[in-house]
Amino acid sequence: MRADENKSKVYTQEVGKLRIYSTTLRKEYHDKIINWVDQVLLPDGTTGEALTFVLPTRGCKYATASHGGCTMCTLPTDNPLAPTIELLNSLPKRTLEIFNKKGGKERFGAVKFYTSGSFLDRWELPFENQRNIISTFVDIVQEITIETRCEYVTKKNLDNITSVMDPQKLTVAIGQETTNDEINRRSINKGHTFKQFKRAVKKLQSYNIRVKGYILLKPVFISELTALKDAIQTGKDMIALGVDSISINPSYIGKATLMEKLFKGDEYSPPWLWTVYFATLKIKELAGDITVISDPVAAGSDRGPSNCGKCDKGFKRILKEFSSKQNIEILFDEELACSCQEVYRSAINTEHISCGFGVTYHY
Ligand code: SF4
Ligand SMILES: [Zn+2]
């Protein structure tokens, strides 16, 4: 075994141990459908509202492997370990009830179905359940978004889902996180290569399905400046592949993750909002008409991206507004002119120089 393979193994063993611990926090069964509303740009070019559901499937299979899955991911912790088939069968009716109660088709132009894993994975949602959920909403919204890992983008899975809907109404989001395979392997443990992502994007495009790429901004073990450059490069690569939208997802500290362990040991902190801002601005400049979403989770809190404290609220509001309107002028709002930019520049340059060209090896 090569020395760097050995190092990778040490860190994935740690992620695996943390995942075993986080699994003990999970409930055997619950039927809660988490949901929220956000503002989005709809396929017809108008700003509207989308209703997002987190379905109580058993969550991401990749996270159950002995390597523990992705180093920042806490998502499956909220999902039941053993949902019943009756629960899965009840999802179309129950999600529609929530949809109607919150305003129905008069209010929402889009719905998103997240599973804390992959909607297209039959281990989480059997084919019939996938079809039933989709067909319940296909005639009442403009767009349906689902998430998946690359390996489930197969002919069989896409034939199943497109048998009940016009593929042009479907957006498939893939958490590629970075197009740099080295960062992906050493920092994220995603298990997707750029080549696999390219294959998945091409496959979806061959069905006329819209593609959304997720970028993880600031994984562990790299400097903030490297993270910023990596996010911009990943955006560039996604644009070159012809994705329809890009979502920039700055890190936040999820419970029982390697990221949390490093955070508690003062070896990691979530990115500055300035980094989120510059990544958003640069990627939007490159993306042109391609939608760029940058609406950070936990912005301004200790466990999420933040600045000096005085300007955090303004950044949060402006990034949110930009994400739903896509007007780049919004990013030049005077409210963002905070003096902490000087401190930010100095901090990220000092960190970059002091940790050896931006990559630290703690494992
Ligand atoms: S980030 Fe996605 S692929 Fe990675 S462990 Fe979490 S749910 Fe699974
Ligand atoms: Zn500030």
Short mmCIF file of C-alpha atoms and ligand atoms in Angstrom, two decimals:
data_model
loop_
_atom_site.label_atom_id
_atom_site.label_comp_id
_atom_site.label_asym_id
_atom_site.label_seq_id
_atom_site.Cartn_x
_atom_site.Cartn_y
_atom_site.Cartn_z
CA MET A 1 0.00 0.00 0.00
CA ARG A 2 1.36 3.45 -0.93
CA ALA A 3 1.93 5.92 1.91
CA ASP A 4 -0.81 8.32 0.74
CA GLU A 5 -3.30 5.43 0.44
CA ASN A 6 -2.47 4.57 4.02
CA LYS A 7 -3.17 8.17 5.09
CA SER A 8 -6.52 8.15 3.26
CA LYS A 9 -7.40 4.95 5.06
CA VAL A 10 -6.65 6.53 8.45
CA TYR A 11 -9.05 9.40 7.82
CA THR A 12 -11.81 7.25 6.36
CA GLN A 13 -11.51 4.94 9.40
CA GLU A 14 -12.22 8.00 11.53
CA VAL A 15 -15.20 8.96 9.34
CA GLY A 16 -16.45 5.36 9.59
CA LYS A 17 -16.24 5.46 13.41
CA LEU A 18 -18.14 8.75 13.52
CA ARG A 19 -20.80 7.35 11.21
CA ILE A 20 -21.28 4.34 13.51
CA TYR A 21 -21.73 6.77 16.38
CA SER A 22 -24.17 9.02 14.43
CA THR A 23 -26.20 5.94 13.49
CA THR A 24 -26.79 5.31 17.20
CA LEU A 25 -28.48 8.75 17.29
CA ARG A 26 -30.93 7.76 14.57
CA LYS A 27 -34.47 6.63 15.29
CA GLU A 28 -35.48 3.16 14.18
CA TYR A 29 -38.70 4.60 12.80
CA HIS A 30 -40.40 7.94 12.34
CA ASP A 31 -42.68 9.20 9.61
CA LYS A 32 -41.94 12.94 9.76
CA ILE A 33 -41.76 14.75 6.40
CA ILE A 34 -39.56 17.82 6.94
CA ASN A 35 -40.54 20.63 4.57
CA TRP A 36 -39.82 24.29 3.91
CA VAL A 37 -40.53 27.02 1.39
CA ASP A 38 -37.99 29.07 -0.50
CA GLN A 39 -37.88 31.58 -3.31
CA VAL A 40 -36.55 30.24 -6.60
CA LEU A 41 -36.17 31.19 -10.22
CA LEU A 42 -38.68 29.08 -12.12
CA PRO A 43 -38.07 27.59 -15.60
CA ASP A 44 -40.36 30.24 -17.12
CA GLY A 45 -37.94 32.95 -15.89
CA THR A 46 -40.14 34.30 -13.11
CA THR A 47 -39.28 34.34 -9.42
CA GLY A 48 -41.63 32.07 -7.53
CA GLU A 49 -41.81 29.70 -4.60
CA ALA A 50 -40.76 26.08 -4.24
CA LEU A 51 -41.79 23.61 -1.59
CA THR A 52 -39.03 21.23 -0.52
CA PHE A 53 -39.73 17.89 1.16
CA VAL A 54 -37.24 15.66 2.94
CA LEU A 55 -38.75 12.21 2.60
CA PRO A 56 -38.23 9.74 5.47
CA THR A 57 -36.49 7.04 3.43
CA ARG A 58 -33.63 5.14 5.02
CA GLY A 59 -31.20 7.71 3.58
CA CYS A 60 -27.90 7.48 1.76
CA LYS A 61 -26.54 3.97 1.22
CA TYR A 62 -23.04 5.32 0.52
CA ALA A 63 -22.94 6.73 4.07
CA THR A 64 -23.46 3.24 5.51
CA ALA A 65 -20.21 1.88 4.01
CA SER A 66 -17.30 1.17 6.37
CA HIS A 67 -15.50 4.30 5.08
CA GLY A 68 -18.36 6.37 6.53
CA GLY A 69 -19.27 8.42 3.43
CA CYS A 70 -18.65 12.14 3.03
CA THR A 71 -16.63 13.97 5.69
CA MET A 72 -19.10 16.86 6.11
CA CYS A 73 -22.36 14.96 5.81
CA THR A 74 -24.83 14.65 8.62
CA LEU A 75 -27.90 14.30 6.43
CA PRO A 76 -28.99 10.69 7.04
CA THR A 77 -28.99 11.29 10.82
CA ASP A 78 -32.50 12.71 10.56
CA ASN A 79 -33.85 9.75 8.58
CA PRO A 80 -35.40 6.60 10.09
CA LEU A 81 -33.31 3.42 10.00
CA ALA A 82 -36.22 1.20 9.07
CA PRO A 83 -39.06 2.94 7.26
CA THR A 84 -41.86 0.54 6.38
CA ILE A 85 -43.28 0.01 2.90
CA GLU A 86 -46.59 1.40 4.22
CA LEU A 87 -44.75 4.61 5.09
CA LEU A 88 -43.20 4.83 1.61
CA ASN A 89 -46.60 4.12 0.02
CA SER A 90 -48.16 6.97 2.01
CA LEU A 91 -45.72 9.62 0.71
CA PRO A 92 -47.61 10.79 -2.43
CA LYS A 93 -50.81 11.40 -0.47
CA ARG A 94 -49.10 13.03 2.50
CA THR A 95 -46.80 15.29 0.46
CA LEU A 96 -49.79 16.42 -1.61
CA GLU A 97 -51.72 17.21 1.58
CA ILE A 98 -48.82 19.38 2.83
CA PHE A 99 -48.54 21.02 -0.61
CA ASN A 100 -52.25 21.91 -0.66
CA LYS A 101 -52.30 23.04 2.96
CA LYS A 102 -49.43 25.45 2.33
CA GLY A 103 -51.00 27.09 -0.71
CA GLY A 104 -51.16 24.47 -3.49
CA LYS A 105 -50.54 25.09 -7.16
CA GLU A 106 -51.62 28.73 -6.88
CA ARG A 107 -48.61 29.33 -4.66
CA PHE A 108 -45.89 26.89 -5.74
CA GLY A 109 -44.27 26.63 -9.15
CA ALA A 110 -41.84 23.91 -8.12
CA VAL A 111 -41.33 21.05 -5.70
CA LYS A 112 -38.11 19.40 -4.55
CA PHE A 113 -37.85 15.90 -3.13
CA TYR A 114 -34.79 15.24 -1.02
CA THR A 115 -34.18 11.91 0.71
CA SER A 116 -30.86 12.55 2.53
CA GLY A 117 -29.51 10.23 -0.12
CA SER A 118 -30.47 9.42 -3.71
CA PHE A 119 -34.08 9.55 -4.93
CA LEU A 120 -33.12 7.22 -7.78
CA ASP A 121 -31.71 4.54 -5.47
CA ARG A 122 -34.24 1.70 -5.33
CA TRP A 123 -32.81 0.63 -1.97
CA GLU A 124 -34.25 3.88 -0.58
CA LEU A 125 -37.33 4.23 -2.76
CA PRO A 126 -38.58 1.31 -4.87
CA PHE A 127 -39.38 2.13 -8.50
CA GLU A 128 -43.11 2.17 -7.93
CA ASN A 129 -42.77 4.68 -5.08
CA GLN A 130 -40.56 6.94 -7.20
CA ARG A 131 -43.16 6.93 -9.98
CA ASN A 132 -46.10 7.51 -7.63
CA ILE A 133 -44.49 10.53 -5.96
CA ILE A 134 -43.52 12.12 -9.27
CA SER A 135 -46.85 11.48 -11.00
CA THR A 136 -48.73 13.11 -8.10
CA PHE A 137 -47.06 16.46 -8.85
CA VAL A 138 -46.16 16.35 -12.51
CA ASP A 139 -49.26 18.19 -13.76
CA ILE A 140 -49.42 20.85 -11.06
CA VAL A 141 -45.91 22.38 -11.00
CA GLN A 142 -43.42 23.65 -13.58
CA GLU A 143 -40.43 21.85 -12.15
CA ILE A 144 -39.64 18.83 -9.98
CA THR A 145 -36.15 18.52 -8.51
CA ILE A 146 -34.63 15.35 -7.11
CA GLU A 147 -31.11 14.58 -5.87
CA THR A 148 -28.94 11.60 -6.63
CA ARG A 149 -25.40 10.27 -6.59
CA CYS A 150 -23.82 9.68 -10.00
CA GLU A 151 -24.00 5.89 -9.91
CA TYR A 152 -27.82 5.91 -10.00
CA VAL A 153 -27.95 7.89 -13.23
CA THR A 154 -28.58 4.80 -15.35
CA LYS A 155 -30.83 4.02 -18.29
CA LYS A 156 -33.01 1.76 -16.17
CA ASN A 157 -33.54 4.40 -13.47
CA LEU A 158 -34.14 7.24 -15.92
CA ASP A 159 -36.53 5.15 -18.04
CA ASN A 160 -38.55 4.44 -14.91
CA ILE A 161 -38.93 8.05 -13.87
CA THR A 162 -39.46 9.51 -17.34
CA SER A 163 -42.21 6.95 -17.98
CA VAL A 164 -44.47 9.18 -15.85
CA MET A 165 -43.24 12.66 -16.70
CA ASP A 166 -41.99 15.01 -19.35
CA PRO A 167 -38.19 14.91 -18.76
CA GLN A 168 -37.95 18.64 -19.44
CA LYS A 169 -39.83 19.28 -16.21
CA LEU A 170 -37.31 17.30 -14.19
CA THR A 171 -34.13 18.66 -12.62
CA VAL A 172 -31.63 16.18 -11.24
CA ALA A 173 -29.18 17.60 -8.73
CA ILE A 174 -25.83 15.90 -8.17
CA GLY A 175 -23.56 16.68 -5.23
CA GLN A 176 -20.30 16.48 -7.14
CA GLU A 177 -18.83 19.01 -4.66
CA THR A 178 -15.56 19.48 -6.61
CA THR A 179 -14.21 18.50 -10.01
CA ASN A 180 -10.73 18.06 -8.49
CA ASP A 181 -10.40 14.30 -7.89
CA GLU A 182 -7.53 14.80 -5.46
CA ILE A 183 -9.57 17.10 -3.20
CA ASN A 184 -12.54 14.82 -3.56
CA ARG A 185 -10.56 11.78 -2.44
CA ARG A 186 -8.39 13.40 0.23
CA SER A 187 -10.88 15.85 1.76
CA ILE A 188 -14.47 14.86 0.98
CA ASN A 189 -14.45 11.09 0.47
CA LYS A 190 -17.24 11.53 -2.05
CA GLY A 191 -16.36 8.49 -4.11
CA HIS A 192 -17.38 10.26 -7.36
CA THR A 193 -14.68 11.07 -9.87
CA PHE A 194 -15.00 13.94 -12.32
CA LYS A 195 -15.21 11.33 -15.07
CA GLN A 196 -18.24 9.73 -13.41
CA PHE A 197 -19.87 13.13 -13.04
CA LYS A 198 -19.30 13.92 -16.72
CA ARG A 199 -20.85 10.59 -17.69
CA ALA A 200 -23.89 11.25 -15.48
CA VAL A 201 -24.38 14.77 -16.87
CA LYS A 202 -24.20 13.51 -20.46
CA LYS A 203 -26.66 10.73 -19.71
CA LEU A 204 -29.17 13.17 -18.19
CA GLN A 205 -28.73 15.57 -21.09
CA SER A 206 -29.44 12.74 -23.53
CA TYR A 207 -32.89 12.48 -21.87
CA ASN A 208 -33.40 16.27 -21.95
CA ILE A 209 -33.37 16.30 -18.17
CA ARG A 210 -32.09 19.48 -16.53
CA VAL A 211 -28.92 19.13 -14.41
CA LYS A 212 -27.95 20.99 -11.27
CA GLY A 213 -24.42 20.67 -9.89
CA TYR A 214 -23.64 21.22 -6.21
CA ILE A 215 -20.31 22.70 -5.17
CA LEU A 216 -19.04 22.20 -1.62
CA LEU A 217 -17.26 25.40 -0.65
CA LYS A 218 -14.42 24.67 1.78
CA PRO A 219 -14.06 21.00 2.54
CA VAL A 220 -11.68 19.98 5.34
CA PHE A 221 -7.86 19.81 4.98
CA ILE A 222 -7.50 22.68 2.50
CA SER A 223 -6.92 26.38 3.04
CA GLU A 224 -9.65 28.94 2.48
CA LEU A 225 -7.86 30.35 -0.57
CA THR A 226 -7.50 26.88 -2.10
CA ALA A 227 -11.19 26.29 -1.36
CA LEU A 228 -12.15 29.50 -3.14
CA LYS A 229 -10.03 28.62 -6.18
CA ASP A 230 -11.39 25.09 -6.21
CA ALA A 231 -15.01 26.29 -6.09
CA ILE A 232 -14.40 28.66 -9.02
CA GLN A 233 -12.65 25.95 -11.05
CA THR A 234 -15.47 23.52 -10.29
CA GLY A 235 -17.99 26.13 -11.43
CA LYS A 236 -16.01 26.59 -14.65
CA ASP A 237 -15.93 22.84 -15.29
CA MET A 238 -19.65 22.50 -14.64
CA ILE A 239 -20.42 25.40 -16.98
CA ALA A 240 -18.29 23.78 -19.69
CA LEU A 241 -20.34 20.60 -19.30
CA GLY A 242 -23.52 22.57 -19.91
CA VAL A 243 -25.28 22.12 -16.56
CA ASP A 244 -28.49 24.15 -16.19
CA SER A 245 -27.83 25.40 -12.69
CA ILE A 246 -25.12 25.45 -10.04
CA SER A 247 -25.66 25.55 -6.32
CA ILE A 248 -22.77 26.79 -4.16
CA ASN A 249 -23.01 25.12 -0.77
CA PRO A 250 -20.63 26.56 1.82
CA SER A 251 -19.73 24.18 4.63
CA TYR A 252 -21.57 24.24 7.91
CA ILE A 253 -20.71 22.05 10.86
CA GLY A 254 -22.99 19.01 10.96
CA LYS A 255 -23.13 16.92 14.09
CA ALA A 256 -20.95 13.79 14.42
CA THR A 257 -18.89 14.47 11.30
CA LEU A 258 -15.15 14.63 10.72
CA MET A 259 -15.70 18.31 9.98
CA GLU A 260 -17.17 18.78 13.46
CA LYS A 261 -14.28 16.91 15.07
CA LEU A 262 -11.72 19.16 13.36
CA PHE A 263 -13.82 22.25 14.16
CA LYS A 264 -13.88 21.35 17.86
CA GLY A 265 -10.10 20.88 17.78
CA ASP A 266 -9.61 24.32 16.16
CA GLU A 267 -8.32 22.69 13.00
CA TYR A 268 -11.17 23.77 10.76
CA SER A 269 -13.63 26.64 10.46
CA PRO A 270 -16.42 27.21 7.96
CA PRO A 271 -15.64 29.76 5.22
CA TRP A 272 -15.92 33.51 5.49
CA LEU A 273 -19.01 35.00 3.86
CA TRP A 274 -16.52 36.98 1.78
CA THR A 275 -15.33 33.69 0.27
CA VAL A 276 -18.92 32.71 -0.46
CA TYR A 277 -19.47 36.12 -1.99
CA PHE A 278 -16.39 36.05 -4.25
CA ALA A 279 -17.12 32.46 -5.37
CA THR A 280 -20.70 33.49 -6.22
CA LEU A 281 -19.67 36.62 -8.07
CA LYS A 282 -16.95 34.92 -10.11
CA ILE A 283 -19.04 31.86 -10.98
CA LYS A 284 -22.02 34.01 -11.99
CA GLU A 285 -19.75 36.14 -14.20
CA LEU A 286 -18.61 32.96 -15.94
CA ALA A 287 -22.06 31.33 -15.98
CA GLY A 288 -24.00 34.05 -17.82
CA ASP A 289 -27.57 32.76 -18.15
CA ILE A 290 -26.93 29.60 -16.15
CA THR A 291 -28.61 29.85 -12.76
CA VAL A 292 -26.22 30.19 -9.80
CA ILE A 293 -27.69 29.61 -6.36
CA SER A 294 -25.84 30.72 -3.26
CA ASP A 295 -28.04 30.67 -0.19
CA PRO A 296 -25.79 29.44 2.64
CA VAL A 297 -27.15 27.29 5.46
CA ALA A 298 -26.46 28.65 8.98
CA ALA A 299 -24.98 31.90 7.60
CA GLY A 300 -23.78 34.22 10.35
CA SER A 301 -23.73 31.51 13.02
CA ASP A 302 -20.69 29.86 14.69
CA ARG A 303 -21.28 26.65 12.76
CA GLY A 304 -21.81 28.24 9.37
CA PRO A 305 -20.11 30.77 7.06
CA SER A 306 -19.65 34.15 8.71
CA ASN A 307 -17.86 37.50 8.63
CA CYS A 308 -17.26 40.07 11.35
CA GLY A 309 -20.77 39.85 12.79
CA LYS A 310 -21.79 43.37 11.72
CA CYS A 311 -22.20 42.65 8.01
CA ASP A 312 -23.36 38.98 8.16
CA LYS A 313 -27.06 39.76 7.95
CA GLY A 314 -26.56 41.93 4.88
CA PHE A 315 -24.54 39.22 3.10
CA LYS A 316 -27.17 36.63 3.93
CA ARG A 317 -30.01 38.78 2.63
CA ILE A 318 -28.22 39.81 -0.54
CA LEU A 319 -27.06 36.29 -1.44
CA LYS A 320 -30.61 35.03 -0.92
CA GLU A 321 -32.08 37.76 -3.08
CA PHE A 322 -29.49 37.18 -5.80
CA SER A 323 -30.22 33.43 -5.78
CA SER A 324 -33.90 33.92 -6.50
CA LYS A 325 -33.51 36.75 -9.06
CA GLN A 326 -30.18 36.05 -10.78
CA ASN A 327 -29.44 39.72 -11.33
CA ILE A 328 -25.68 40.16 -10.83
CA GLU A 329 -26.16 43.87 -9.97
CA ILE A 330 -27.64 42.73 -6.64
CA LEU A 331 -24.15 41.56 -5.66
CA PHE A 332 -22.80 45.13 -5.88
CA ASP A 333 -25.04 46.44 -3.11
CA GLU A 334 -23.35 49.10 -0.93
CA GLU A 335 -24.44 47.25 2.19
CA LEU A 336 -21.62 44.79 1.52
CA ALA A 337 -18.85 47.37 1.81
CA CYS A 338 -17.64 46.32 5.27
CA SER A 339 -14.15 47.07 6.59
CA CYS A 340 -13.70 43.41 7.59
CA GLN A 341 -12.72 42.72 3.99
CA GLU A 342 -9.15 43.86 4.87
CA VAL A 343 -8.97 41.38 7.75
CA TYR A 344 -10.38 38.66 5.50
CA ARG A 345 -7.76 39.20 2.80
CA SER A 346 -4.94 39.17 5.29
CA ALA A 347 -6.29 36.09 7.11
CA ILE A 348 -6.72 33.91 4.03
CA ASN A 349 -3.32 34.84 2.62
CA THR A 350 -1.54 34.20 5.92
CA GLU A 351 -3.27 30.84 6.31
CA HIS A 352 -2.43 29.85 2.76
CA ILE A 353 1.26 30.66 3.14
CA SER A 354 1.62 29.13 6.59
CA CYS A 355 0.10 25.78 5.69
CA GLY A 356 2.25 25.03 2.67
CA PHE A 357 0.51 26.09 -0.52
CA GLY A 358 -2.89 25.58 0.93
CA VAL A 359 -3.06 21.89 1.64
CA THR A 360 -2.65 20.51 5.13
CA TYR A 361 -2.33 16.84 5.87
CA HIS A 362 -3.65 16.07 9.30
CA TYR A 363 -4.20 12.42 8.57
S1 SF4 B 1 -23.21 14.06 1.00
FE1 SF4 B 1 -24.68 12.84 -0.18
S2 SF4 B 1 -23.46 11.12 -0.96
FE2 SF4 B 1 -22.28 12.00 0.70
S3 SF4 B 1 -22.86 10.77 2.49
FE3 SF4 B 1 -24.19 12.60 2.45
S4 SF4 B 1 -26.04 11.98 1.39
FE4 SF4 B 1 -24.44 10.45 0.93
ZN ZN B 2 -17.94 42.77 8.18
#
